[in-house]
Coordinates of C-alpha atoms in Angstrom, one line a residue:
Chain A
X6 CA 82.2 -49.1 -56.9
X7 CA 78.6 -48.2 -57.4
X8 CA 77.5 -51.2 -55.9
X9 CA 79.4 -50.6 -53.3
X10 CA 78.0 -47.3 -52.5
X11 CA 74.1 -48.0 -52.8
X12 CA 75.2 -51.0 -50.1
X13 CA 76.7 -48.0 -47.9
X14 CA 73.2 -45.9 -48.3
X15 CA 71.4 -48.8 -47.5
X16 CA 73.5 -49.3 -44.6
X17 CA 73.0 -45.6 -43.4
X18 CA 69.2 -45.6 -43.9
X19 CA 68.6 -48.7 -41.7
X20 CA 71.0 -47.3 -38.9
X21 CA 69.2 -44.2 -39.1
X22 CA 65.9 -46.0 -38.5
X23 CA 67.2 -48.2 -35.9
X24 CA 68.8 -45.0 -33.8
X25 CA 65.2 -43.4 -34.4
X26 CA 63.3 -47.0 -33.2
X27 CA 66.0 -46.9 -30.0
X28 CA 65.3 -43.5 -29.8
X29 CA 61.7 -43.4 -29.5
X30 CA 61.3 -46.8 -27.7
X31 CA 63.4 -45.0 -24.8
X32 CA 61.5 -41.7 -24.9
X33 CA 58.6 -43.6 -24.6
X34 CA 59.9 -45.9 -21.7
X35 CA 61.1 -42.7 -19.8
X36 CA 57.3 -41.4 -20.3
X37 CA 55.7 -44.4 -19.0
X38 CA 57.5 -44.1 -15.7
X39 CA 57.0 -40.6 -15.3
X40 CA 53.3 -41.6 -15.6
X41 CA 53.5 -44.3 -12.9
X42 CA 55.9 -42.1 -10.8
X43 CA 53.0 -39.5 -10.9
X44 CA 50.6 -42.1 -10.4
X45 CA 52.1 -43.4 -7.3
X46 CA 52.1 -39.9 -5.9
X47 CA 47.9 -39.7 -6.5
X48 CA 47.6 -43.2 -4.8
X49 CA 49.9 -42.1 -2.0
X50 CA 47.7 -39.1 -1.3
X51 CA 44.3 -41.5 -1.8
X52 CA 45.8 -43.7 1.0
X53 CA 46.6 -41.0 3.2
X54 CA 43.3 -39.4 2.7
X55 CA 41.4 -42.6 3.5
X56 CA 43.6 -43.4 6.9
X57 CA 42.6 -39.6 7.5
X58 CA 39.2 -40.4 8.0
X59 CA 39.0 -42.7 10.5
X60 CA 40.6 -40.0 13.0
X61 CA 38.9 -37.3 11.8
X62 CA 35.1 -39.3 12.1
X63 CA 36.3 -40.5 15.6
X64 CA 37.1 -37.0 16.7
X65 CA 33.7 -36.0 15.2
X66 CA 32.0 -39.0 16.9
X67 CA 32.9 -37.3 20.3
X68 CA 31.0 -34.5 19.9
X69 CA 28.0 -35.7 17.3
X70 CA 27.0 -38.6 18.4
X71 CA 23.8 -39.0 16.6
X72 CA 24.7 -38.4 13.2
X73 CA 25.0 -42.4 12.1
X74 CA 23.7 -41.3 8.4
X75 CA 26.9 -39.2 7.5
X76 CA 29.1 -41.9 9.1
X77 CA 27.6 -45.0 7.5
X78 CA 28.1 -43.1 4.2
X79 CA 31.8 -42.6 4.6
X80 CA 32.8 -45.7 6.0
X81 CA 31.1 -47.4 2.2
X82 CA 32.7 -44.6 0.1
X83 CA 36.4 -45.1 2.0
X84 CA 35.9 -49.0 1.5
X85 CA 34.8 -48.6 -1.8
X86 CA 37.9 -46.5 -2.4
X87 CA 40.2 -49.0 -0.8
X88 CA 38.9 -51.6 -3.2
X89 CA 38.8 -49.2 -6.5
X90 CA 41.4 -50.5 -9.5
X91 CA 42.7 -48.4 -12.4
X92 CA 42.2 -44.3 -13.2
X93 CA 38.5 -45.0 -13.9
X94 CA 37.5 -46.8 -10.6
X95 CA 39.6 -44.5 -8.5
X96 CA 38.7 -41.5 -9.5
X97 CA 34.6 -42.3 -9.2
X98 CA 35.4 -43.6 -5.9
X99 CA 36.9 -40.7 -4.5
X100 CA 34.7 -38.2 -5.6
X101 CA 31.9 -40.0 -4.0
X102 CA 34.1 -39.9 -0.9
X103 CA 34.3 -36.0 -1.5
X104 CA 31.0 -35.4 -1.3
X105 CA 30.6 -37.6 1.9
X106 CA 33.2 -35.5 3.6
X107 CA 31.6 -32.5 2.5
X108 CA 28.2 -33.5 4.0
X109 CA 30.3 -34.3 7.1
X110 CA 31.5 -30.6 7.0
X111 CA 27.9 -29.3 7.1
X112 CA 27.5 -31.5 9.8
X113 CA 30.4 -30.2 12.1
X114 CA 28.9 -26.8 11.3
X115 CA 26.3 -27.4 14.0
X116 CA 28.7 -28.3 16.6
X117 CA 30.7 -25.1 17.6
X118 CA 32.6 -26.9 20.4
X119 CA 33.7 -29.0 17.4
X120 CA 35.4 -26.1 15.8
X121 CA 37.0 -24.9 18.6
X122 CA 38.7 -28.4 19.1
X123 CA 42.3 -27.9 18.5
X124 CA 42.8 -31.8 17.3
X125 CA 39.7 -31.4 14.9
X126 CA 41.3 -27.8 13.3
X127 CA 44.9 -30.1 12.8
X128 CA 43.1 -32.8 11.5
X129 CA 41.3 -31.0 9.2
X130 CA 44.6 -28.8 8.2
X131 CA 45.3 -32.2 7.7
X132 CA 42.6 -33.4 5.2
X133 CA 42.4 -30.1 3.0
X134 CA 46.5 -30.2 2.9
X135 CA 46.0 -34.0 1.7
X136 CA 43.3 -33.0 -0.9
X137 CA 46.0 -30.2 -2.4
X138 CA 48.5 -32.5 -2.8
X139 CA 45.9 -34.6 -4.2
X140 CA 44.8 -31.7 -6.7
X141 CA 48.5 -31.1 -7.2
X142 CA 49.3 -35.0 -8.1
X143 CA 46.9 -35.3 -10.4
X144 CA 47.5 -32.0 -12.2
X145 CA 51.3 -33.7 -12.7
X146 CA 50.1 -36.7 -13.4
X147 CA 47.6 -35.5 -16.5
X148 CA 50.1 -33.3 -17.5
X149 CA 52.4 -36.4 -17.8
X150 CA 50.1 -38.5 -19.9
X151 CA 49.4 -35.2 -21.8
X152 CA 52.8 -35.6 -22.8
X153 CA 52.5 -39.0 -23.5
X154 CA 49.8 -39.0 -25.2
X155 CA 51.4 -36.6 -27.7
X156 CA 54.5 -38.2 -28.0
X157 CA 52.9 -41.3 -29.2
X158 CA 50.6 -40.1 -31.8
X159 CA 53.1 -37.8 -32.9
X160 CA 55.2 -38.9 -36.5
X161 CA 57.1 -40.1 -36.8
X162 CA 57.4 -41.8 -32.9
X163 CA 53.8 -43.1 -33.9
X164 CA 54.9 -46.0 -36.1
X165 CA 57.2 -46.7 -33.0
X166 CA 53.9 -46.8 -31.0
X167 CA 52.1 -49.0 -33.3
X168 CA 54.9 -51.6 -33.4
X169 CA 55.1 -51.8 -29.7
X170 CA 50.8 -51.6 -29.4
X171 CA 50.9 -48.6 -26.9
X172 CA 47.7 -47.0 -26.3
X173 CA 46.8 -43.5 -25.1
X174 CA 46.9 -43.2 -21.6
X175 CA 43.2 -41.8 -19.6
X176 CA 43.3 -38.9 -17.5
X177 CA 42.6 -38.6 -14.1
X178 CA 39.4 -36.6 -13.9
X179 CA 38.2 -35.7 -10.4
X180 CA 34.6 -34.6 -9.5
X181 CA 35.2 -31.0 -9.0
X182 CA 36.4 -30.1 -12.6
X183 CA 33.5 -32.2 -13.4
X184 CA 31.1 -29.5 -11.6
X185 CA 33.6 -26.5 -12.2
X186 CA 33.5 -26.9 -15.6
X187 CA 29.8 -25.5 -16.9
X188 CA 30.6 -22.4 -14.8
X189 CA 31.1 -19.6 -16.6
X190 CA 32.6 -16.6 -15.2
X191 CA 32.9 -13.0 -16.9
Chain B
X2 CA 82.2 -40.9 -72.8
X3 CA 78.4 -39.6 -72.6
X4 CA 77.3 -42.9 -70.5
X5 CA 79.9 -42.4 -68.0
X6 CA 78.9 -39.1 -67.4
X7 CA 74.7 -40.1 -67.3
X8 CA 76.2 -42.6 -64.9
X9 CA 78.1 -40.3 -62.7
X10 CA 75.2 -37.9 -62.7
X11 CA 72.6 -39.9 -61.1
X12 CA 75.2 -41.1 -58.7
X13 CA 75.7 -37.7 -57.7
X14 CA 71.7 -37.4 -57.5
X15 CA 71.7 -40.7 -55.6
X16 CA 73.8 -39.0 -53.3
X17 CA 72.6 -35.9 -52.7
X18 CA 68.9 -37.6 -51.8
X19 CA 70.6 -40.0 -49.4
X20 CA 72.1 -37.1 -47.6
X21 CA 69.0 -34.9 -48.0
X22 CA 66.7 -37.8 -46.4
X23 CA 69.3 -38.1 -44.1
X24 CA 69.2 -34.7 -42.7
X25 CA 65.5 -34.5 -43.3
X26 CA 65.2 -37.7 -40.7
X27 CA 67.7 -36.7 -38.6
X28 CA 65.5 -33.0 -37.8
X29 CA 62.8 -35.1 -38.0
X30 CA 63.4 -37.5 -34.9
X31 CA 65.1 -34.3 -32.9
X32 CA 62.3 -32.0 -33.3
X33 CA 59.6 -34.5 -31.8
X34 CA 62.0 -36.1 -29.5
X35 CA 61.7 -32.7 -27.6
X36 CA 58.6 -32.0 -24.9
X37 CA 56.1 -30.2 -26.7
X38 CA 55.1 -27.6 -23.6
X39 CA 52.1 -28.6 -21.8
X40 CA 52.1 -25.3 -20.1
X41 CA 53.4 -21.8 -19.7
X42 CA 54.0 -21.1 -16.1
X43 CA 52.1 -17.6 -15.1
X44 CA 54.5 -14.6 -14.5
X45 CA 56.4 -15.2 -11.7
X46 CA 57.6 -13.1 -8.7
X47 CA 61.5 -12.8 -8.4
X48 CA 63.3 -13.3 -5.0
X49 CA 66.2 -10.9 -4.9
X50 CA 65.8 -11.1 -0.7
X51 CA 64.4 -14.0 1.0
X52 CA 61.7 -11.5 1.9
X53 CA 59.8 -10.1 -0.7
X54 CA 57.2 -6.9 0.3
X55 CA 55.7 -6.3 -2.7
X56 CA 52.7 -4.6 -0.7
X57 CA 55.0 -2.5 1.3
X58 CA 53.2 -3.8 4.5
X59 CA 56.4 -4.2 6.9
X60 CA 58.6 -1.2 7.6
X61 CA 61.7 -0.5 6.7
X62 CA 62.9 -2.2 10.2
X63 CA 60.6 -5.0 10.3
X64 CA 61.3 -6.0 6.3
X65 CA 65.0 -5.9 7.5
X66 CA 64.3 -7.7 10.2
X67 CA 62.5 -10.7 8.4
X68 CA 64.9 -11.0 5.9
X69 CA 68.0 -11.4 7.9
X70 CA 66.5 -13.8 10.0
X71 CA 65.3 -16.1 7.0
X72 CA 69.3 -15.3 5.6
X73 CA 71.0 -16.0 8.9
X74 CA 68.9 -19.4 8.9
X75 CA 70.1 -20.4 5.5
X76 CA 73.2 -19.8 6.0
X77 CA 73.1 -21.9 9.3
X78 CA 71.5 -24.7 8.6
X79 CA 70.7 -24.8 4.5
X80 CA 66.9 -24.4 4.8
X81 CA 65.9 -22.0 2.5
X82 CA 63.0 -20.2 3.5
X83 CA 60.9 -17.9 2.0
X84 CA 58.1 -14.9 2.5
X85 CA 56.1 -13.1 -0.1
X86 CA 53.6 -10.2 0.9
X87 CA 51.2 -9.1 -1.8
X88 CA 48.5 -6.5 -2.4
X89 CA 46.4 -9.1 -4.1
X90 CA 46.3 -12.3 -6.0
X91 CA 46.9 -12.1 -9.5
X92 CA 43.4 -12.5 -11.4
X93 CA 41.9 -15.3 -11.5
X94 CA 44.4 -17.2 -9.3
X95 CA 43.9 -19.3 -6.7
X96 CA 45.9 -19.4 -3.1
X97 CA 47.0 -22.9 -3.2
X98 CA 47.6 -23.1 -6.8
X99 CA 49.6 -20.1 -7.0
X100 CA 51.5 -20.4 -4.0
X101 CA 53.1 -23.1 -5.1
X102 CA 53.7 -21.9 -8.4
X103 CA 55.4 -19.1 -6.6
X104 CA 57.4 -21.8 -4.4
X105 CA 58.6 -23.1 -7.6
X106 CA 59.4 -20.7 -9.6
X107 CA 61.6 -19.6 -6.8
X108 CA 63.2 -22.9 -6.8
X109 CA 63.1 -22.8 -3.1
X110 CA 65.1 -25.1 -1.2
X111 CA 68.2 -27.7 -2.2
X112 CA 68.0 -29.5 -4.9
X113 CA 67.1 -33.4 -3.6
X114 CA 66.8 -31.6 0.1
X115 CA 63.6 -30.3 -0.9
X116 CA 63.8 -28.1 2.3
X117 CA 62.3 -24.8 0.8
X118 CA 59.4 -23.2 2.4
X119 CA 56.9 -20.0 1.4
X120 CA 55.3 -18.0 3.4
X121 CA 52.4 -16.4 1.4
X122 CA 50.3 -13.3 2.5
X123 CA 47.8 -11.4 0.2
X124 CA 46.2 -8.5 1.8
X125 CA 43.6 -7.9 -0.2
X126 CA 42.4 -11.6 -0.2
X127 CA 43.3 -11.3 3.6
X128 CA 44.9 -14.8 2.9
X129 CA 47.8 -16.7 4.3
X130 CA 49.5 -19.6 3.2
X131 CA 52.6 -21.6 4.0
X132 CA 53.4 -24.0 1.1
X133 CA 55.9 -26.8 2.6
X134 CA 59.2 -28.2 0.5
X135 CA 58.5 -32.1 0.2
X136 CA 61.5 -32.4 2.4
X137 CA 59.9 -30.5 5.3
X138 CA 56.6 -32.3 5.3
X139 CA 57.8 -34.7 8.2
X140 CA 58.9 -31.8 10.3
X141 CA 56.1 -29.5 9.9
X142 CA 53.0 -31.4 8.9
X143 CA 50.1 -29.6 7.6
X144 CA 48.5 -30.1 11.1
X145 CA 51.3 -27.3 12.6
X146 CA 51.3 -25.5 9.3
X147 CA 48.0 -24.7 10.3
X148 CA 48.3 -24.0 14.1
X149 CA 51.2 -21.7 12.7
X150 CA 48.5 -19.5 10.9
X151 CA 46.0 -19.8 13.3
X152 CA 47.2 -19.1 16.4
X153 CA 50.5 -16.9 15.6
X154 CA 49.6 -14.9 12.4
X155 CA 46.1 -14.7 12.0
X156 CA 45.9 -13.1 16.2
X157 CA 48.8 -10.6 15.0
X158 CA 47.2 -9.8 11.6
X159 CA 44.1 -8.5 13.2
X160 CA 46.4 -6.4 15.8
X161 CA 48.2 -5.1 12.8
X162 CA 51.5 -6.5 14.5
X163 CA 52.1 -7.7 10.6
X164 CA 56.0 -7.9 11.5
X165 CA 56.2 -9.0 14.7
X166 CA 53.8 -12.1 13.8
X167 CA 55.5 -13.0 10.6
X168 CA 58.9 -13.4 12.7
X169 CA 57.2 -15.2 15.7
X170 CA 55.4 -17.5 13.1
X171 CA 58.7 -18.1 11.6
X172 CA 61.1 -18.7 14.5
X173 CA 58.5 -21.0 15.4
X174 CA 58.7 -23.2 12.3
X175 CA 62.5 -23.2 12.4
X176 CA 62.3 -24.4 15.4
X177 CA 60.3 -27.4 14.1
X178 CA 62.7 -27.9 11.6
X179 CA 66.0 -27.0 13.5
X180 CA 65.7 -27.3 17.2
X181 CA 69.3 -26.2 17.6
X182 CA 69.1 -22.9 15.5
X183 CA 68.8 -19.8 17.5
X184 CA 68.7 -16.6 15.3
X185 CA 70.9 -14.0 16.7
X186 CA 68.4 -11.1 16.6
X187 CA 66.1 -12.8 18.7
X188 CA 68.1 -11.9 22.1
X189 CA 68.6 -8.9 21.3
X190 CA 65.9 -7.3 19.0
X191 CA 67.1 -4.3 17.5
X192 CA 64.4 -2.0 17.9
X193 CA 65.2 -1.9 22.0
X194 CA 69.1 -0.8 21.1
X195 CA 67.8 1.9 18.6
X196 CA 70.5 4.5 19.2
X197 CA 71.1 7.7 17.0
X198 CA 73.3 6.0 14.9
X199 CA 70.8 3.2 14.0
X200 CA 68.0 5.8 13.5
X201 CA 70.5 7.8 10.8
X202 CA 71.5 4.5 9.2
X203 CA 68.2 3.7 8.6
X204 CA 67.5 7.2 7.5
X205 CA 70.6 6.6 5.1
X206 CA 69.0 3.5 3.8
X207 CA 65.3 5.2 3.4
X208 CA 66.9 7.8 1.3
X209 CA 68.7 5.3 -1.4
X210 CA 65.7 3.1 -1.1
X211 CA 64.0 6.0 -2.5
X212 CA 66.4 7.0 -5.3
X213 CA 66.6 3.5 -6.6
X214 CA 63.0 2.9 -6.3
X215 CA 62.4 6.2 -8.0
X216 CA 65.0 5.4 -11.2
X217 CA 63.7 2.4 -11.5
X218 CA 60.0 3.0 -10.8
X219 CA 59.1 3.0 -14.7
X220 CA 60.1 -0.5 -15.2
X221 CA 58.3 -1.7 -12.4
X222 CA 55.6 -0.1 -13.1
X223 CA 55.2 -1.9 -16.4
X224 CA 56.2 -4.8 -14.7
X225 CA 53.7 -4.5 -12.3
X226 CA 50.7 -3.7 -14.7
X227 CA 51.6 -6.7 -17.1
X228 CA 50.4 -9.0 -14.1
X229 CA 47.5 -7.3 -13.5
X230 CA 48.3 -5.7 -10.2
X231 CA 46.8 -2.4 -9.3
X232 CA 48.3 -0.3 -7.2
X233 CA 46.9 0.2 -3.4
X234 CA 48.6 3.8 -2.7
X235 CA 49.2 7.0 -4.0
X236 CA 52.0 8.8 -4.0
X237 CA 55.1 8.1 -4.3
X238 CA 55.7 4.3 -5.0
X239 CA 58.7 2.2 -3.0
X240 CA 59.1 -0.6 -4.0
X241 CA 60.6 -2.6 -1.6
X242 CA 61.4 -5.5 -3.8
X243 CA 64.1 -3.1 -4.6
X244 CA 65.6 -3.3 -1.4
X245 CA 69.5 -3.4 -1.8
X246 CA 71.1 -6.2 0.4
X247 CA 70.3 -5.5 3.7
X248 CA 71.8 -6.3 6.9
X249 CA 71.5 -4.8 10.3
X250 CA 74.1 -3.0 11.5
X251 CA 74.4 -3.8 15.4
X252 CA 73.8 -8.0 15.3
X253 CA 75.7 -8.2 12.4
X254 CA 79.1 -7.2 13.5
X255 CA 78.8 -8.0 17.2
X256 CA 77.4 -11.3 16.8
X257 CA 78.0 -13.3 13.7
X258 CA 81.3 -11.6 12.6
X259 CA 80.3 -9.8 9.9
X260 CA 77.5 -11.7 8.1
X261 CA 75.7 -10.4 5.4
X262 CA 72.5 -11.5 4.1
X263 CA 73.5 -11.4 0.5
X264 CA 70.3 -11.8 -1.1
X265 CA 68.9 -14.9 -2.6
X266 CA 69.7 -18.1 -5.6
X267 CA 66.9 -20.5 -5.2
X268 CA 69.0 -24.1 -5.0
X269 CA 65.8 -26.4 -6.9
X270 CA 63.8 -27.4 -4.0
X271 CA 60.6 -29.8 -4.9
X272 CA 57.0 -28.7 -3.8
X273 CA 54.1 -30.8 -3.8
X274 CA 51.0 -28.9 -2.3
X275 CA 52.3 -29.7 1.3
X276 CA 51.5 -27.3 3.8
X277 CA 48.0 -24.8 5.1
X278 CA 46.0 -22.0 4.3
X279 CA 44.1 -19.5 6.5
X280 CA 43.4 -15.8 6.8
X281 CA 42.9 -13.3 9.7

């Protein structure tokens, strides 16, 4: 009768840890497609940014003809975009682009009929919509692997983790936190 | 005798560990199986009418005006639409960022439709944004979003036609969306058909807008001052977000057979940053 019930007890422990293994090795599946779900969404909004441009620099063109230098420099940081691979790449890559477009913004500033164009204001509703998607993709998509992150260092899903070799996921940092963060505001 | 009771004691012990580290697991896997909160949202506003006047910049015709147009379209056509006036951005908050936390919190739009939209104006800011459900993007791009502001709102803003342009910028994004829906006021706008019995309806409603606003002033206040909002007038405060469910009189039971606009339930609409900002 004893021997019977240590067997039971044995039983119960390993189904215990096998509910917790299932358990965690779903929560964890779940998170990893919320992160590539939310991933998607930032790539979407890189795309649409970078088939953006080529309008919005055409519609430039027409009115600033000579202003090759600002041109040149966002044609290389969109192709180099295109070609970036993983959170890293990407989010170097479109920074750079960033600051192209904002030189290209001082440009326009010289050009008043430019302004007054009524396909350059919707393109450029356009562009700064884009970017706040942009802003708003990646804020899910760090808050995602935030979660992540956690879950998988956490005990005891972390010995989960470590059976199934998951690593902790990066962030997607863009350039403007990079600058916004030193300011310091009272 | 003594052995078999040794015995039965640390089978009892056994036992009651094997239950304990049960439990103890079992609390264990459920209490990090559950999202630890990455972050508290910031207070939000709360829609009891699609229109939500927390400035007090519309009058009493105009506010009712605005709303039952974005209720009568909602209850056409499912689009839930939204407008939120405010005397100022909360501290520290930017337009984009807390519009559509706003848009959220409001839940916006059917669930899966995603066809919610916000219409944000801060006066002290002098800032105007329309925040987009994802459903609506295809409709009305950021591109029109921005004409919207532009060349409706911002030109009525600076005449101080802050009703008038609200409406026109809204009957103009319906139409994007639903080129079929004509709102019943728009043929006949209420002010032209003003009669004496309008005017003392109106005064009726001025008068209980008062008393509720004045019972329930003190909460509001405190309501107000937890989110860091100061207070432009002086005076006696209305608080039009305590409007009671408004409908006007005249359109209402001549045209759509008794209609009410009967406030608002957000239905879980999606946001994504869709949409455009300006100012006047």
């Amino acid at each position: 009768m004893k021997k019977n019930q240590t067997l039971w007890i044995v039983l119960g422990i390993i189904l215990i840890l096998v509910i917790g293994f299932v358990y965690f090795h779903n929560s964890f599946i779940t998170s990893e497609e919320d992160i590539d779900g939310k991933w998607a969404e930032i790539e979407n909004n890189l795309q649409r940014r970078a088939d953006l441009i080529p309008n919005l620099v055409a519609t430039v063109k027409g009115y600033a003809k000579h202003e090759e230098e600002v041109f040149s420099e966002i044609a290389a940081a969109r192709s180099r975009l295109m070609g970036a691979q993983g959170a890293h790449d990407l989010s170097a890559a479109s920074s750079e682009l960033d600051s192209a477009l904002g030189r290209l913004l001082v440009v326009v500033e010289a050009y008043p009929e430019l302004k007054a164009d009524q396909r350059f204001a919707e393109l450029q509703d356009e562009l700064a919509g884009t970017e706040n998607r942009l802003s708003v993709a990646r804020l899910r998509y760090n808050q995602a692997v935030q979660i992540y992150n956690t879950r998988i260092r956490r005990l005891p899903g972390s010995i989960v983790a470590g059976m199934r070799g998951l690593e902790k996921r990066e962030y997607f940092q863009s350039a403007e936190e990079a600058r916004e963060l030193p300011k310091v505001e009272f | 005798m003594g052995i078999l009771r040794k015995r039965q004691s640390i089978q009892s012990g056994a036992r009651w560990w094997a239950q304990f580290g049960l439990v103890f697991l079992v609390c264990l896997i459920f209490s990090s199986g559950g999202n630890s909160s990455v972050k508290a949202a910031a207070d939000p506003l709360h829609f009891k009418q699609h229109l939500l006047d927390q400035a007090g910049l519309l009058s009493v015709e105009a506010a009712g005006e605005v709303d039952y147009l974005l209720a009568e379209f909602e209850q056409a056509t499912g689009n839930q639409f939204l407008v939120a006036i405010l005397p100022a951005l909360p501290p520290g908050e930017a337009l984009e960022t807390y519009t559509l936390q706003v848009a959220e919190n409001a839940r916006a739009g059917q669930a899966g439709k995603d066809n919610g939209l916000l219409l944000l104006v801060s006066l002290a800011e002098q800032a105007i944004r329309i925040e987009v459900g994802t459903g609506l993007e295809g409709q009305i791009n950021d591109g029109r979003a921005g004409r919207v502001i532009r060349e409706i709102l911002a030109p009525a803003f600076r005449n101080n036609n802050y009703g008038a342009g609200i409406t026109q910028a809204l009957v103009q994004l319906m139409s994007w969306v639903e080129p079929s829906f004509t709102p019943t006021g728009q043929d006949s706008p209420p002010l032209n058909e003003d009669s004496g019995t309008g005017a003392l309806f109106y005064l009726l409603v001025f008068v209980v807008l008062f008393l509720l606003s004045a019972a329930s002033s003190r909460r509001n206040k405190r309501h107000l001052s937890k989110r860091g909002y100061t207070q432009p007038t002086s005076g006696p405060i209305i608080m039009p977000s305590n409007r009671p469910p408004f409908s006007k009189p005249k359109s209402s039971s001549s045209r759509s057979g008794g209609f009410r606009s009967g406030g608002f339930r957000g239905g879980g609409g999606g946001f994504r940053g869709g949409g455009a900002s300006g100012g006047w």
